[in-house]
CSV table of C-alpha atoms in Angstrom, one decimal:
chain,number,residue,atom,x,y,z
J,293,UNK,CA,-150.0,116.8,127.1
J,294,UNK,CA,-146.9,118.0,124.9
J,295,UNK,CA,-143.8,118.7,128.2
J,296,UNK,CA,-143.6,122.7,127.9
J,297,UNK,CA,-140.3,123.6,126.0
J,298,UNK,CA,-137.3,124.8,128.4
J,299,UNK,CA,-136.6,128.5,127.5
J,300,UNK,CA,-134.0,131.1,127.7
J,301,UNK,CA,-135.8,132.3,131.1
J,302,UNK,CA,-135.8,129.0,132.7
J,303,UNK,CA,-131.9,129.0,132.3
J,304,UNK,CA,-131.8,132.5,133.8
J,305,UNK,CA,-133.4,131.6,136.8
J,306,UNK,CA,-131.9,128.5,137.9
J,307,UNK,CA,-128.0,130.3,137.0
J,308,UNK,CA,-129.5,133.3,138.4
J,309,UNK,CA,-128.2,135.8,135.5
J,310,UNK,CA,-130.6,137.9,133.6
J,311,UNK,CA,-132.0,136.5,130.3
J,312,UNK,CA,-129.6,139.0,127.9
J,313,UNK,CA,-126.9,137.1,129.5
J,314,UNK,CA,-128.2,133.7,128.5
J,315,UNK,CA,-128.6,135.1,125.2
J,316,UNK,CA,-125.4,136.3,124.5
J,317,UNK,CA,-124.1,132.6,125.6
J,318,UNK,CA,-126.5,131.3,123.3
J,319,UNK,CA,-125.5,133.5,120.5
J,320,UNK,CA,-122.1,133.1,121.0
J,321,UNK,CA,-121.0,136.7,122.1
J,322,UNK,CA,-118.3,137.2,123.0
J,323,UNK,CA,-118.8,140.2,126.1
J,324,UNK,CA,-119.9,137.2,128.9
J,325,UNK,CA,-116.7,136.3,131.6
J,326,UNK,CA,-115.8,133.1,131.3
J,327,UNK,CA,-116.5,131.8,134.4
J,328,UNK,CA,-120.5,132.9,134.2
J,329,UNK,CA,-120.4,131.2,130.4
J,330,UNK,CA,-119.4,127.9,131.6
J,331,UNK,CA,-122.1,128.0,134.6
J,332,UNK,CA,-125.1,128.9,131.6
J,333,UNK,CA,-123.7,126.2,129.6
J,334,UNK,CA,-123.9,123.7,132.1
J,335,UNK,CA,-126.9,124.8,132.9
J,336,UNK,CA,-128.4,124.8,129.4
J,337,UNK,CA,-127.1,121.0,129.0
J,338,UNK,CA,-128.3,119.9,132.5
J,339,UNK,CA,-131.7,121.8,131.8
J,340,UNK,CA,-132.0,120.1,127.7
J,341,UNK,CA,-132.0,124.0,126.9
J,342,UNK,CA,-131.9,124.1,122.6
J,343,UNK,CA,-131.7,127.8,121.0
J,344,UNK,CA,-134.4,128.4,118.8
J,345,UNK,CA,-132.6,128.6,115.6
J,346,UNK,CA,-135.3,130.2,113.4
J,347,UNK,CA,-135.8,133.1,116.2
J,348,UNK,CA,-132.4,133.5,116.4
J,349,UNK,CA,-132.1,133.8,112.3
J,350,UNK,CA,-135.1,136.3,112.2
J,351,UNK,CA,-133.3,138.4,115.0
J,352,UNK,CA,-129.8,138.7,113.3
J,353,UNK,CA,-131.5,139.1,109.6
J,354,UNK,CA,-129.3,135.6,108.8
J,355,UNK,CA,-130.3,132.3,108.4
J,356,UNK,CA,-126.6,131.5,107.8
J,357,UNK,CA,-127.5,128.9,105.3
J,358,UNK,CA,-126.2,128.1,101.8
J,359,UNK,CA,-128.6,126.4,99.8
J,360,UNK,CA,-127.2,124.0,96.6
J,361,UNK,CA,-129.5,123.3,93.5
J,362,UNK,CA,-127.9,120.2,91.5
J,363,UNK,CA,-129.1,117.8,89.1
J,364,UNK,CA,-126.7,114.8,89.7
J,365,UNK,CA,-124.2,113.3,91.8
J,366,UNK,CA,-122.9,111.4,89.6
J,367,UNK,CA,-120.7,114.0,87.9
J,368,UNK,CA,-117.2,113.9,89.4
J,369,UNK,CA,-117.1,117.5,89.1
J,370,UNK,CA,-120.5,117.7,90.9
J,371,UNK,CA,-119.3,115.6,93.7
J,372,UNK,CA,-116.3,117.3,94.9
J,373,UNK,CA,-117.7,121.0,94.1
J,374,UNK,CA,-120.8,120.1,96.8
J,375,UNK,CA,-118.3,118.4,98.8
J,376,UNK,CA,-115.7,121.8,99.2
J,377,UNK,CA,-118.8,124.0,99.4
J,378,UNK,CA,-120.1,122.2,102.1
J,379,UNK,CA,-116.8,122.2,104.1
J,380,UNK,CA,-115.9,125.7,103.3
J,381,UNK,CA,-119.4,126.9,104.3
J,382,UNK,CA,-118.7,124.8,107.5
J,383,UNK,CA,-115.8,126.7,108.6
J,384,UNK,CA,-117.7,130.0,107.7
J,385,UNK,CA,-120.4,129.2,110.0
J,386,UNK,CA,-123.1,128.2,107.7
J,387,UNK,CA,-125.2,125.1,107.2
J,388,UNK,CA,-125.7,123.7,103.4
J,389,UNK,CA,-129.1,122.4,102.7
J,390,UNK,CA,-129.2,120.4,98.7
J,391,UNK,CA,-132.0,120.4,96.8
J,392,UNK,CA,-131.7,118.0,93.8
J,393,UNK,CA,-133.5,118.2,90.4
J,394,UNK,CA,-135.4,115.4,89.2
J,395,UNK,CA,-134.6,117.0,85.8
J,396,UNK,CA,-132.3,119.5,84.2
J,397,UNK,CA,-135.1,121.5,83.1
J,398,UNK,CA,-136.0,125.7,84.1
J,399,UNK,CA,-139.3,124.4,84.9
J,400,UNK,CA,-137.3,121.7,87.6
J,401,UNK,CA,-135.4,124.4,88.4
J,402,UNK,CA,-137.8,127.1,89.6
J,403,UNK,CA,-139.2,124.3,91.4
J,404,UNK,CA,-136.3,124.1,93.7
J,405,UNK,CA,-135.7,127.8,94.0
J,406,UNK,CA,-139.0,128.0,95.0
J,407,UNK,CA,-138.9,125.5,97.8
J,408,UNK,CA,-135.5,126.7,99.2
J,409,UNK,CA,-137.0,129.8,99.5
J,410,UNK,CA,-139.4,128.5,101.8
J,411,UNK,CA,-136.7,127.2,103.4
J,412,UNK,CA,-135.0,130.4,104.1
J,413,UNK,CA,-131.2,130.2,102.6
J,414,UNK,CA,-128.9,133.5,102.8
J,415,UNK,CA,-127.4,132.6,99.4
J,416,UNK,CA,-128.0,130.3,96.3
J,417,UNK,CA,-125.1,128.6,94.3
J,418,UNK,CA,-127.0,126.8,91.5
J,419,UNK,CA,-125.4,123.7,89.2
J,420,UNK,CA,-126.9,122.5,86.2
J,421,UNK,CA,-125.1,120.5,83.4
J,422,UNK,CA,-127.6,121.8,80.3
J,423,UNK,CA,-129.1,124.8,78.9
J,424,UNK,CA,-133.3,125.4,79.0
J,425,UNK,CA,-135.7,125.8,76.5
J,426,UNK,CA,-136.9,129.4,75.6
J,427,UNK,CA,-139.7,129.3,77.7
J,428,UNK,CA,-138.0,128.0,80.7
J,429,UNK,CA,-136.5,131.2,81.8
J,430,UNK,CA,-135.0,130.9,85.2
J,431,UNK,CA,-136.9,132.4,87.9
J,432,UNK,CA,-134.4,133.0,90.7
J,433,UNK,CA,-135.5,134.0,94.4
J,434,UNK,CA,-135.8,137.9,94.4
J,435,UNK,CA,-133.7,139.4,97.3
J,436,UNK,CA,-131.5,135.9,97.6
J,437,UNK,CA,-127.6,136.6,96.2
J,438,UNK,CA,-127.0,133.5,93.5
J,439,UNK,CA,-124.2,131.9,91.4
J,440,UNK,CA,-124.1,129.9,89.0
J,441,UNK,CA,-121.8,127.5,88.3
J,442,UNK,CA,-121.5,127.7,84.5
J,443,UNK,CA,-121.8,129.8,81.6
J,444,UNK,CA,-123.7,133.1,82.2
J,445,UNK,CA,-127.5,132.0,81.7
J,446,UNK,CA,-129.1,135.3,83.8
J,447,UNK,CA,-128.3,138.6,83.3
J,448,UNK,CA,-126.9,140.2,86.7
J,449,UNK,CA,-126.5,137.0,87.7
J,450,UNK,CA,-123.4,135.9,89.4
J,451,UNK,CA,-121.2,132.9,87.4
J,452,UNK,CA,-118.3,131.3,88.0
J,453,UNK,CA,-116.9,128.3,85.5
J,454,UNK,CA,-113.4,127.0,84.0
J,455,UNK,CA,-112.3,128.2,80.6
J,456,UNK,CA,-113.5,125.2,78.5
J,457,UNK,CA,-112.7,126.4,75.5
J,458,UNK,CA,-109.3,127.1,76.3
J,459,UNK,CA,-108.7,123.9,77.6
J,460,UNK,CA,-110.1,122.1,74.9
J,461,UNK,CA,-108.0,124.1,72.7
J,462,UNK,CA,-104.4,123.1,74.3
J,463,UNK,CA,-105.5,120.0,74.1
J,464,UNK,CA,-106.1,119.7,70.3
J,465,UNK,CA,-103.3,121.9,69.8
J,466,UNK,CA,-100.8,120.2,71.5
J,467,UNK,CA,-101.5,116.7,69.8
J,468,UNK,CA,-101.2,118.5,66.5
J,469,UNK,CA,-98.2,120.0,67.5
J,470,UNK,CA,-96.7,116.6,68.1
J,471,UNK,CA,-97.2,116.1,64.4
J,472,UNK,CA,-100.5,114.3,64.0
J,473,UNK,CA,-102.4,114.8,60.8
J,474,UNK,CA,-105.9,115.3,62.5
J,475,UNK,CA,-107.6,114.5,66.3
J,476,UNK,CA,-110.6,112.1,66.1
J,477,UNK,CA,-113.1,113.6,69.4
J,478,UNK,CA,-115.6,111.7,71.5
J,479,UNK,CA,-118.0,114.0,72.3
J,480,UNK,CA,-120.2,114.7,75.9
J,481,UNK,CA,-123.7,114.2,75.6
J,482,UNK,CA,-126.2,116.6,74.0
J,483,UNK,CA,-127.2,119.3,75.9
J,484,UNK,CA,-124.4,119.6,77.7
J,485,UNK,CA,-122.5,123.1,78.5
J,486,UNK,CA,-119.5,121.3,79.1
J,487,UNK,CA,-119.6,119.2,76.3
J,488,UNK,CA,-120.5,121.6,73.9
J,489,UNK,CA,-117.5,124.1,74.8
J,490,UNK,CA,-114.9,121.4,74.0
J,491,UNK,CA,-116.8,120.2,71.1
J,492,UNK,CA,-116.8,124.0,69.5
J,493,UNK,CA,-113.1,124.4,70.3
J,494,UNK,CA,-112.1,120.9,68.7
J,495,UNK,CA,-113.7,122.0,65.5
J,496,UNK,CA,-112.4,125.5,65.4
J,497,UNK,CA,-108.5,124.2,66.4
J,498,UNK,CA,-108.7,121.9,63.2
J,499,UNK,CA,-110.2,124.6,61.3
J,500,UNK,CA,-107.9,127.1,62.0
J,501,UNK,CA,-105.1,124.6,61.2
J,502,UNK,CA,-106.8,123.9,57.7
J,503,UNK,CA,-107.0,120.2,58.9
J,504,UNK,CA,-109.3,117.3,58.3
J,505,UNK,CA,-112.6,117.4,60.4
J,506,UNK,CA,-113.2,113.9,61.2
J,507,UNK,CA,-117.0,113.0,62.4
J,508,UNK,CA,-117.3,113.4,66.5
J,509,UNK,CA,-117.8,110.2,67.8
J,510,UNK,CA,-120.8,110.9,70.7
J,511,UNK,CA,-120.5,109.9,74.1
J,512,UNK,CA,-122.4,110.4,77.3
J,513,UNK,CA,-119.6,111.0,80.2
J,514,UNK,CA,-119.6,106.9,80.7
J,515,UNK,CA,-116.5,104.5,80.6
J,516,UNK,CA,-119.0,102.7,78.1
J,517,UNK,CA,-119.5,105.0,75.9
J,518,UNK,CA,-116.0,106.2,75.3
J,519,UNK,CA,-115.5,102.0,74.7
J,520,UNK,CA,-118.4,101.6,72.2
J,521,UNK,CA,-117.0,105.0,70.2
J,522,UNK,CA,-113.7,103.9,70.2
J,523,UNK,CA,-114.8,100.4,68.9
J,524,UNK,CA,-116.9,102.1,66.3
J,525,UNK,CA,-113.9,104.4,65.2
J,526,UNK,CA,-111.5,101.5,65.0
J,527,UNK,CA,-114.1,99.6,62.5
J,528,UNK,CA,-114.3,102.1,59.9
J,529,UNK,CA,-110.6,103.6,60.3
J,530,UNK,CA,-107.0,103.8,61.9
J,531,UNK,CA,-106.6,107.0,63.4
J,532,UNK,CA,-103.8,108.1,65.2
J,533,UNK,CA,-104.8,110.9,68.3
J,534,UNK,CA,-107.8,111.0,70.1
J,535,UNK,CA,-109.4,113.6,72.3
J,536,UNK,CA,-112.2,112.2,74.9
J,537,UNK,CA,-114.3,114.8,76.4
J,538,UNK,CA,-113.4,113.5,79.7
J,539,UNK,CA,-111.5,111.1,81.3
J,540,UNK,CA,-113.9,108.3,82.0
J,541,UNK,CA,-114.7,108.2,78.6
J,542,UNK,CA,-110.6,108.0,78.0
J,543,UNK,CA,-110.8,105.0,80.1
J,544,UNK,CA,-113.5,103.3,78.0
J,545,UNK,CA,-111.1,104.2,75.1
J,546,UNK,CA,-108.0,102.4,76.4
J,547,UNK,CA,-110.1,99.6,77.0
J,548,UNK,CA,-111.4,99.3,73.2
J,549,UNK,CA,-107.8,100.4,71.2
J,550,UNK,CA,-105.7,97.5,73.8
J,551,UNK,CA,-108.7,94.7,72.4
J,552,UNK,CA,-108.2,96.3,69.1
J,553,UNK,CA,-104.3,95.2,69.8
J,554,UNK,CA,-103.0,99.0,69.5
J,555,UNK,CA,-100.4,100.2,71.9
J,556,UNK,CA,-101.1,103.6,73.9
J,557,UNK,CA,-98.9,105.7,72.7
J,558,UNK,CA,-97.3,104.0,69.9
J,559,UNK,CA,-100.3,103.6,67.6
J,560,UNK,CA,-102.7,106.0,68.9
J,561,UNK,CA,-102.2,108.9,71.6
J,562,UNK,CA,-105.4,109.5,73.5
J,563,UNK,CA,-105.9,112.8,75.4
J,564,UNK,CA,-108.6,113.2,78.2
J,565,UNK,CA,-110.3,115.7,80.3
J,566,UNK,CA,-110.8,116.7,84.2
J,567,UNK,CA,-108.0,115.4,85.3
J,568,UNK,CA,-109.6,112.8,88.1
J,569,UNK,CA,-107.8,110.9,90.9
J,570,UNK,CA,-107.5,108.0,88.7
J,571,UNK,CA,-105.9,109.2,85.6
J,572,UNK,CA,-102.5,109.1,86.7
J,573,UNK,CA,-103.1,105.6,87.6
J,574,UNK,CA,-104.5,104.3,83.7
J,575,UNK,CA,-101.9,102.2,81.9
J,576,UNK,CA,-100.4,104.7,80.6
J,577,UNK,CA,-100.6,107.6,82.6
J,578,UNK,CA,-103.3,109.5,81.0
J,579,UNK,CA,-102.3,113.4,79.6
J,580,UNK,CA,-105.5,115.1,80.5
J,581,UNK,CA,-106.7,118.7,80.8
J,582,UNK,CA,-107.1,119.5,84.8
J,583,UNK,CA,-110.2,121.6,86.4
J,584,UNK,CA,-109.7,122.2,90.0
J,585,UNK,CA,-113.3,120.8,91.2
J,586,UNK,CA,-112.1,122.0,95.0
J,587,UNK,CA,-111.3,125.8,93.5
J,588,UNK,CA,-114.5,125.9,91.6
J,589,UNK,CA,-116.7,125.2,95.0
J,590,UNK,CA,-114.5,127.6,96.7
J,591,UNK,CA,-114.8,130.7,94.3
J,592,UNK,CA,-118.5,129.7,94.0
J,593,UNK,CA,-118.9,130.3,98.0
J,594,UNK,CA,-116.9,133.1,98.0
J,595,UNK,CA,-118.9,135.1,95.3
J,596,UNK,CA,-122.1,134.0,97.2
J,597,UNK,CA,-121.2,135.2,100.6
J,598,UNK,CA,-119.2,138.5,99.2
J,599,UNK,CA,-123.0,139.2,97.9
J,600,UNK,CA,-124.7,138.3,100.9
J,601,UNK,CA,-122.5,141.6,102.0
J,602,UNK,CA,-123.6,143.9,99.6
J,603,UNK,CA,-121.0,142.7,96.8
J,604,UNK,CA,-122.1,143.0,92.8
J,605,UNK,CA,-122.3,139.9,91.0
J,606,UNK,CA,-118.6,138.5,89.5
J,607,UNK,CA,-118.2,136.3,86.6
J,608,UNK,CA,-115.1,134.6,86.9
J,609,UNK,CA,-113.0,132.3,84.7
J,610,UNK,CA,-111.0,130.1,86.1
J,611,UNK,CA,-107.8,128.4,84.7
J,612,UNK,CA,-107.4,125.0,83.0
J,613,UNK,CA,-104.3,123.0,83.1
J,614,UNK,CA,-102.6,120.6,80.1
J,615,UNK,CA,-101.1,118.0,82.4
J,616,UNK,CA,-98.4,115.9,79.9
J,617,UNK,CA,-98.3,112.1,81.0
J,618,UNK,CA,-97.2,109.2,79.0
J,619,UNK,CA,-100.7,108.5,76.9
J,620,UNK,CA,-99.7,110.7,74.1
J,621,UNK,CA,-96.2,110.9,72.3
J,622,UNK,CA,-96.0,112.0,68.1
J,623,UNK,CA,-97.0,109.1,66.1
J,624,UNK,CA,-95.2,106.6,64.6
J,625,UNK,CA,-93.1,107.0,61.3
């Protein structure tokens, strides 16, 4: 026979309060004198006494839980945005339950929503790398406040992002301005919001400038595949400024144009994005375009909780930076 749960009377009784002022201990009111809290506590931890977390949400109308969709952790970005959520929430009181995608699909998606529903979160804060098909709408929770971390997908839907294509831009911009002829671009991989931002704002830079539009070299995020592009791109020509989609792929680049016996900046300048931990470590420093990961989950749990409390839904853009290091310098002659 299952050993009958101790309850919020049991405590009463042995402290010999009445039951509301075991509950305000339990709750974590504040109007209980100090003295009498420390005997229920006592009591509660000699008794094995556990608040019933579920009644208690149903009774204050909270659950005081974020839930997280994602598709990967293997995004740096995704990694550190989860990461300052989590903590942030934390210090607000709330637990953070993730639910990953087994793929970055609306159909994967509405499965997730639909299971953290059942979970009961206060709030949603969704990230997912790639756009859906037509008939993959998004079917958010009714009644559950949501961001999105990304471009605007839902209408009075709540996003928050960085300004890709501005950062892109400076990036482009600033190795013309150095005096290169063109910029050569690896590419993120298909699909991607991210990657498709920079992409758009490498091509209309050039344009604007009435400059040669080189092929993009494609790329998937990977040190590898920033490698096997650069390789490929040093086979068929010499080029002389380079802008990787992100810094990992930067990495792969450095690896190929050194084998290729090139010197970084002399011969070729190469310009990243993200800004990770490691890029001022490369050899050279890499110049990179910075996206605050930490701000990003911040903003996004802010915007989530401000419409838990009757706030309407923000869109917000937030700032990139063109951080200048020693990987990119006007090229030679």
């Amino acid at each position: 026979m299952q050993e009958r749960r101790t309850s919020l009377r049991d405590v009463a009784q042995a402290v010999g309060v009445s039951v509301q002022t075991v509950s305000r201990v339990a709750n974590g009111e504040p109007n209980v004198a100090p003295e009498k809290r420390e005997l229920v506590l006592a009591k509660m931890r000699e008794l094995g006494y556990r608040p019933n977390a579920a009644a208690r949400a149903i009774r204050r109308g909270s659950f005081r839980t974020v839930g997280v969709v994602y598709h990967s952790l293997h995004s740096v970005g995704t990694h550190r945005s989860l990461e300052e959520i989590s903590e942030r929430a934390a210090e607000s009181g709330y637990a953070t339950t993730l639910m990953p995608l087994a793929a970055s699909s609306g159909q994967a998606a509405n499965g997730a929503f639909t299971r953290l529903g059942e979970m009961a979160v206060d709030v949603l804060i969704v990230i997912l790398p790639a756009p859906f098909g037509i008939d993959e709408a998004l079917q958010l929770p009714e009644g559950v406040p949501a961001v999105i971390l990304g471009p605007p997908l839902v209408d009075g839907v709540a996003t928050v992002d960085f300004d890709q294509d501005v950062g892109a831009r400076q990036a482009v911009e600033y190795l013309l301005d150095l005096g290169h002829q063109t910029v050569h671009h690896i590419t993120g991989p298909p699909g991607s919001f991210s990657a498709a931002s920079r992409l758009d704002a490498w091509r209309a830079v050039l344009a604007e400038r009435g400059r040669v539009l080189p092929a993009a070299r494609p790329g998937d995020w990977s040190p590898g595949s920033g490698y096997r592009a650069m390789r490929q791109l040093l086979a068929e020509e010499r080029p002389t400024a380079v802008f990787a989609a992100n810094d990992q792929m930067a990495l792969g680049a450095y690896r190929a144009i050194i084998e290729a016996g090139l010197r970084i900046p002399q011969d070729l300048s190469v310009l990243g994005f993200d800004d990770i931990d490691e890029a001022e470590m490369f050899a050279p420093p890499l110049t990179t375009v910075r996206q605050d990961w930490g701000l990003l989950g911040r903003e996004s749990l802010r915007v989530a909780l401000e419409m838990e409390r009757g706030a309407p839904p923000e869109q917000v853009r937030l700032a990139t930076q063109l951080v200048l290091r020693a990987s990119t310098a006007a090229p030679a002659g």
